[in-house]
Each structure stands twice: as structure tokens, then as C-alpha cells.
């Protein structure tokens, strides 16, 4: 498996993963979302952002993104999101994407804080995030609606280890 920088040519594959049953509900995407929305997002990534794809046997099987905060007083922070093709869950792809994201955040962008939102029932993702030092900081009650029911989200954060002392 290869983790590489995202490119516009990845649009169709990433959009298809976003629409998959079992993925869509976890990332709060829409089944009707158009490829153009994903393409616009990829094109909107700034120099201070990072997007990575996981490629296995020539196919895009995952996507991870780091979006640096644009506010001057929050420029030390970034938001993180990861998604993996439903047929590839449990294969270490999410772990590999998050490893690349955290390495980039720590070693290249020199960020102090990373944060993310995750649905409280997404146990596999939560375990991976915890493996990389993310801690639950808050619960957003009834933050989303999934399959007609209110669901909670965790706000998780990670402070760069050597900066937290």
C-alpha cells in the first residue's frame, strides 16, 4: 500500500468511497453528493493543508485530510478527517493515513494541536485515534442525525507530545 498526496485525478474514487453504505453514515456524507463537490474540495486545499490518498493495488482505498486553521490565534491547530473504503476496513489503512497526517503535522507543519470529530459509535476509528494520542475532550450531544436518529459526536484532540510539557 502507498500513501501519497491527493490529486484531482482521485476525485471519482474518493467521491465513491464517501457515498458508500457504511462509510457515508460515519462521515455524515450524502448519498446524492456529486463528484464536483469532492473535486472542488481537493482543489481548495491550500499550501498549509494536506490531503493524502491510500492506494492499494492501483486503487484509491482511503483518504485523509489535515486542514490548518486560518485564524492567526489558532494557526497552531488543524482539523483532521479520515475515511476508508468499506471493503478495506480492518486492513490498517486508516492507521497508515493517520500516521502520515500526524508525521506531516509534527515534522513539516510544526503544529501543536490536532482535533477531529467522530461519531461515538465508531469504535474502530476511536481506537485508531487514541493510538495516535487523541483524547476525548467533549461530547457533542445530538450533533447529527443518522438513519433518522440523533447521535452524539466526540470532539477529540491531540497535543504534540514534546510541546505539552
PDB file of C-alpha atoms in Angstrom:
ATOM      1  CA  UNK A   1       0.000   0.000   0.000  1.00  0.00           C
ATOM      2  CA  UNK A   2       1.144   3.524  -0.775  1.00  0.00           C
ATOM      3  CA  UNK A   3       0.172   6.749   0.958  1.00  0.00           C
ATOM      4  CA  UNK A   4       0.595   9.662  -1.448  1.00  0.00           C
ATOM      5  CA  UNK A   5      -0.534  13.251  -1.923  1.00  0.00           C
ATOM      6  CA  UNK A   6      -4.076  13.580  -3.192  1.00  0.00           C
ATOM      7  CA  UNK A   7      -4.609  14.823  -6.742  1.00  0.00           C
ATOM      8  CA  UNK A   8      -7.645  15.869  -8.763  1.00  0.00           C
ATOM      9  CA  UNK A   9      -7.483  12.565 -10.645  1.00  0.00           C
ATOM     10  CA  UNK A  10      -8.502  10.878  -7.342  1.00  0.00           C
ATOM     11  CA  UNK A  11     -11.832  12.724  -7.284  1.00  0.00           C
ATOM     12  CA  UNK A  12     -14.084   9.969  -8.626  1.00  0.00           C
ATOM     13  CA  UNK A  13     -12.654   7.279  -6.318  1.00  0.00           C
ATOM     14  CA  UNK A  14     -12.806   9.481  -3.209  1.00  0.00           C
ATOM     15  CA  UNK A  15     -16.359  10.582  -4.004  1.00  0.00           C
ATOM     16  CA  UNK A  16     -17.405   6.953  -4.483  1.00  0.00           C
ATOM     17  CA  UNK A  17     -15.970   5.998  -1.079  1.00  0.00           C
ATOM     18  CA  UNK A  18     -17.812   8.948   0.537  1.00  0.00           C
ATOM     19  CA  UNK A  19     -21.119   7.641  -0.858  1.00  0.00           C
ATOM     20  CA  UNK A  20     -20.658   4.003   0.214  1.00  0.00           C
ATOM     21  CA  UNK A  21     -23.134   2.479   2.626  1.00  0.00           C
ATOM     22  CA  UNK A  22     -21.319   2.054   5.919  1.00  0.00           C
ATOM     23  CA  UNK A  23     -18.909   4.899   5.192  1.00  0.00           C
ATOM     24  CA  UNK A  24     -21.381   7.649   4.362  1.00  0.00           C
ATOM     25  CA  UNK A  25     -23.152   7.336   7.710  1.00  0.00           C
ATOM     26  CA  UNK A  26     -19.890   7.529   9.705  1.00  0.00           C
ATOM     27  CA  UNK A  27     -18.638  10.671   7.942  1.00  0.00           C
ATOM     28  CA  UNK A  28     -22.054  12.307   7.555  1.00  0.00           C
ATOM     29  CA  UNK A  29     -21.854  12.455   3.763  1.00  0.00           C
ATOM     30  CA  UNK A  30     -24.801  12.398   1.389  1.00  0.00           C
ATOM     31  CA  UNK A  31     -25.656   9.568  -0.994  1.00  0.00           C
ATOM     32  CA  UNK A  32     -26.515  12.217  -3.582  1.00  0.00           C
ATOM     33  CA  UNK A  33     -23.229  14.113  -3.281  1.00  0.00           C
ATOM     34  CA  UNK A  34     -21.763  14.931  -6.683  1.00  0.00           C
ATOM     35  CA  UNK A  35     -18.173  14.274  -7.731  1.00  0.00           C
ATOM     36  CA  UNK A  36     -17.837  18.014  -8.383  1.00  0.00           C
ATOM     37  CA  UNK A  37     -18.160  18.701  -4.649  1.00  0.00           C
ATOM     38  CA  UNK A  38     -15.186  16.437  -3.952  1.00  0.00           C
ATOM     39  CA  UNK A  39     -13.202  17.938  -6.820  1.00  0.00           C
ATOM     40  CA  UNK A  40     -13.865  21.457  -5.547  1.00  0.00           C
ATOM     41  CA  UNK A  41     -12.711  20.392  -2.081  1.00  0.00           C
ATOM     42  CA  UNK A  42      -9.460  18.893  -3.408  1.00  0.00           C
ATOM     43  CA  UNK A  43      -8.786  22.000  -5.479  1.00  0.00           C
ATOM     44  CA  UNK A  44      -9.448  24.203  -2.436  1.00  0.00           C
ATOM     45  CA  UNK A  45      -6.639  22.680  -0.355  1.00  0.00           C
ATOM     46  CA  UNK A  46      -4.132  25.416   0.454  1.00  0.00           C
ATOM     47  CA  UNK A  47      -0.380  25.093   0.881  1.00  0.00           C
ATOM     48  CA  UNK A  48      -0.852  24.813   4.646  1.00  0.00           C
ATOM     49  CA  UNK A  49      -3.355  21.924   4.252  1.00  0.00           C
ATOM     50  CA  UNK A  50      -2.564  18.310   3.420  1.00  0.00           C
ATOM     51  CA  UNK A  51      -4.576  15.651   1.616  1.00  0.00           C
ATOM     52  CA  UNK A  52      -3.420  12.055   1.259  1.00  0.00           C
ATOM     53  CA  UNK A  53      -4.786   9.002  -0.501  1.00  0.00           C
ATOM     54  CA  UNK A  54      -4.145   5.387   0.340  1.00  0.00           C
ATOM     55  CA  UNK A  55      -3.594   3.355  -2.827  1.00  0.00           C
ATOM     56  CA  UNK A  56      -3.674  -0.433  -2.829  1.00  0.00           C
ATOM     57  CA  UNK A  57      -3.200  -2.477  -5.996  1.00  0.00           C
ATOM     58  CA  UNK A  58      -3.601   0.709  -8.047  1.00  0.00           C
ATOM     59  CA  UNK A  59      -6.937   1.641  -6.459  1.00  0.00           C
ATOM     60  CA  UNK A  60      -7.686   4.513  -4.087  1.00  0.00           C
ATOM     61  CA  UNK A  61      -8.952   2.877  -0.893  1.00  0.00           C
ATOM     62  CA  UNK A  62      -8.758   5.739   1.590  1.00  0.00           C
ATOM     63  CA  UNK A  63      -8.452   9.475   2.039  1.00  0.00           C
ATOM     64  CA  UNK A  64      -7.152  11.612   4.866  1.00  0.00           C
ATOM     65  CA  UNK A  65      -7.014  15.358   5.202  1.00  0.00           C
ATOM     66  CA  UNK A  66      -5.481  17.916   7.529  1.00  0.00           C
ATOM     67  CA  UNK A  67      -6.931  21.440   7.386  1.00  0.00           C
ATOM     68  CA  UNK A  68      -4.895  24.081   9.155  1.00  0.00           C
ATOM     69  CA  UNK A  69      -6.843  26.742  10.988  1.00  0.00           C
ATOM     70  CA  UNK A  70      -6.655  30.090   9.164  1.00  0.00           C
ATOM     71  CA  UNK A  71      -7.221  32.291  12.221  1.00  0.00           C
ATOM     72  CA  UNK A  72      -3.892  33.799  13.386  1.00  0.00           C
ATOM     73  CA  UNK A  73      -4.523  32.904  17.028  1.00  0.00           C
ATOM     74  CA  UNK A  74      -5.365  29.322  16.051  1.00  0.00           C
ATOM     75  CA  UNK A  75      -2.776  28.720  13.322  1.00  0.00           C
ATOM     76  CA  UNK A  76      -1.078  26.175  15.593  1.00  0.00           C
ATOM     77  CA  UNK A  77      -4.147  23.930  15.188  1.00  0.00           C
ATOM     78  CA  UNK A  78      -5.568  21.781  12.416  1.00  0.00           C
ATOM     79  CA  UNK A  79      -8.633  19.616  11.885  1.00  0.00           C
ATOM     80  CA  UNK A  80      -8.241  16.023  10.731  1.00  0.00           C
ATOM     81  CA  UNK A  81     -10.580  13.644   8.889  1.00  0.00           C
ATOM     82  CA  UNK A  82     -10.010  10.108   7.595  1.00  0.00           C
ATOM     83  CA  UNK A  83     -12.168   7.687   5.632  1.00  0.00           C
ATOM     84  CA  UNK A  84     -11.526   4.189   4.292  1.00  0.00           C
ATOM     85  CA  UNK A  85     -13.300   2.128   1.641  1.00  0.00           C
ATOM     86  CA  UNK A  86     -15.803  -0.140   3.401  1.00  0.00           C
ATOM     87  CA  UNK A  87     -14.324  -3.260   1.779  1.00  0.00           C
ATOM     88  CA  UNK A  88     -10.926  -2.407   3.289  1.00  0.00           C
ATOM     89  CA  UNK A  89     -11.819  -1.779   6.930  1.00  0.00           C
ATOM     90  CA  UNK A  90      -9.523  -3.563   9.358  1.00  0.00           C
ATOM     91  CA  UNK A  91      -6.551  -3.629   6.962  1.00  0.00           C
ATOM     92  CA  UNK A  92      -4.522  -0.847   8.593  1.00  0.00           C
ATOM     93  CA  UNK A  93      -5.378   1.796   6.004  1.00  0.00           C
ATOM     94  CA  UNK A  94      -6.845   4.295   8.467  1.00  0.00           C
ATOM     95  CA  UNK A  95      -3.810   3.769  10.698  1.00  0.00           C
ATOM     96  CA  UNK A  96      -1.415   4.406   7.787  1.00  0.00           C
ATOM     97  CA  UNK A  97      -3.271   7.567   6.751  1.00  0.00           C
ATOM     98  CA  UNK A  98      -3.311   8.930  10.298  1.00  0.00           C
ATOM     99  CA  UNK A  99       0.382   8.114  10.707  1.00  0.00           C
ATOM    100  CA  UNK A 100       1.196  10.154   7.594  1.00  0.00           C
ATOM    101  CA  UNK A 101      -1.035  13.018   8.735  1.00  0.00           C
ATOM    102  CA  UNK A 102       0.484  13.191  12.214  1.00  0.00           C
ATOM    103  CA  UNK A 103       4.025  12.972  10.838  1.00  0.00           C
ATOM    104  CA  UNK A 104       3.297  15.850   8.471  1.00  0.00           C
ATOM    105  CA  UNK A 105       1.681  17.869  11.247  1.00  0.00           C
ATOM    106  CA  UNK A 106       4.559  17.290  13.669  1.00  0.00           C
ATOM    107  CA  UNK A 107       7.608  17.356  11.421  1.00  0.00           C
ATOM    108  CA  UNK A 108       6.731  19.608   8.492  1.00  0.00           C
ATOM    109  CA  UNK A 109       3.965  21.962   9.566  1.00  0.00           C
ATOM    110  CA  UNK A 110       5.140  22.026  13.208  1.00  0.00           C
ATOM    111  CA  UNK A 111       1.576  22.071  14.515  1.00  0.00           C
ATOM    112  CA  UNK A 112       0.873  21.967  18.231  1.00  0.00           C
ATOM    113  CA  UNK A 113      -2.744  20.726  18.231  1.00  0.00           C
ATOM    114  CA  UNK A 114      -4.814  18.406  16.053  1.00  0.00           C
ATOM    115  CA  UNK A 115      -8.536  17.891  16.512  1.00  0.00           C
ATOM    116  CA  UNK A 116     -11.337  15.893  14.968  1.00  0.00           C
ATOM    117  CA  UNK A 117     -14.966  14.898  15.325  1.00  0.00           C
ATOM    118  CA  UNK A 118     -16.049  11.260  15.371  1.00  0.00           C
ATOM    119  CA  UNK A 119     -19.411   9.628  15.995  1.00  0.00           C
ATOM    120  CA  UNK A 120     -19.399   7.947  19.403  1.00  0.00           C
ATOM    121  CA  UNK A 121     -20.339   4.548  17.942  1.00  0.00           C
ATOM    122  CA  UNK A 122     -17.384   4.495  15.511  1.00  0.00           C
ATOM    123  CA  UNK A 123     -15.319   2.307  17.853  1.00  0.00           C
ATOM    124  CA  UNK A 124     -12.671   1.288  15.302  1.00  0.00           C
ATOM    125  CA  UNK A 125     -11.886   4.887  14.366  1.00  0.00           C
ATOM    126  CA  UNK A 126     -11.826   5.952  18.015  1.00  0.00           C
ATOM    127  CA  UNK A 127      -9.282   3.206  18.805  1.00  0.00           C
ATOM    128  CA  UNK A 128      -7.010   4.370  15.982  1.00  0.00           C
ATOM    129  CA  UNK A 129      -7.279   7.990  17.084  1.00  0.00           C
ATOM    130  CA  UNK A 130      -6.402   7.017  20.658  1.00  0.00           C
ATOM    131  CA  UNK A 131      -3.408   5.029  19.366  1.00  0.00           C
ATOM    132  CA  UNK A 132      -2.103   8.326  17.963  1.00  0.00           C
ATOM    133  CA  UNK A 133      -2.591  10.261  21.186  1.00  0.00           C
ATOM    134  CA  UNK A 134      -6.044  11.759  20.623  1.00  0.00           C
ATOM    135  CA  UNK A 135      -8.163  12.131  23.762  1.00  0.00           C
ATOM    136  CA  UNK A 136     -11.872  12.765  24.095  1.00  0.00           C
ATOM    137  CA  UNK A 137     -12.308  16.386  25.133  1.00  0.00           C
ATOM    138  CA  UNK A 138     -16.077  16.788  24.825  1.00  0.00           C
ATOM    139  CA  UNK A 139     -19.279  15.107  23.781  1.00  0.00           C
ATOM    140  CA  UNK A 140     -21.482  16.960  21.341  1.00  0.00           C
ATOM    141  CA  UNK A 141     -24.912  15.609  22.219  1.00  0.00           C
ATOM    142  CA  UNK A 142     -27.323  15.040  19.340  1.00  0.00           C
ATOM    143  CA  UNK A 143     -24.763  16.585  16.988  1.00  0.00           C
ATOM    144  CA  UNK A 144     -26.013  14.699  13.931  1.00  0.00           C
ATOM    145  CA  UNK A 145     -28.883  12.642  12.598  1.00  0.00           C
ATOM    146  CA  UNK A 146     -28.061   9.193  11.237  1.00  0.00           C
ATOM    147  CA  UNK A 147     -30.798   6.942   9.901  1.00  0.00           C
ATOM    148  CA  UNK A 148     -33.399   9.220  11.447  1.00  0.00           C
ATOM    149  CA  UNK A 149     -31.903   9.149  14.962  1.00  0.00           C
ATOM    150  CA  UNK A 150     -29.933  11.747  16.882  1.00  0.00           C
ATOM    151  CA  UNK A 151     -26.352  10.670  17.529  1.00  0.00           C
ATOM    152  CA  UNK A 152     -23.548  12.098  19.631  1.00  0.00           C
ATOM    153  CA  UNK A 153     -20.061  13.019  18.482  1.00  0.00           C
ATOM    154  CA  UNK A 154     -16.793  13.107  20.363  1.00  0.00           C
ATOM    155  CA  UNK A 155     -14.531  16.098  19.939  1.00  0.00           C
ATOM    156  CA  UNK A 156     -11.064  14.577  20.200  1.00  0.00           C
ATOM    157  CA  UNK A 157      -7.804  16.477  20.441  1.00  0.00           C
ATOM    158  CA  UNK A 158      -4.106  15.723  20.370  1.00  0.00           C
ATOM    159  CA  UNK A 159      -1.346  17.958  21.697  1.00  0.00           C
ATOM    160  CA  UNK A 160       2.084  17.297  20.221  1.00  0.00           C
ATOM    161  CA  UNK A 161       3.842  15.292  22.944  1.00  0.00           C
ATOM    162  CA  UNK A 162       7.074  17.272  23.212  1.00  0.00           C
ATOM    163  CA  UNK A 163       5.140  20.569  23.250  1.00  0.00           C
ATOM    164  CA  UNK A 164       2.838  19.574  26.104  1.00  0.00           C
ATOM    165  CA  UNK A 165       5.469  19.540  28.829  1.00  0.00           C
TER     166      UNK A 165
END
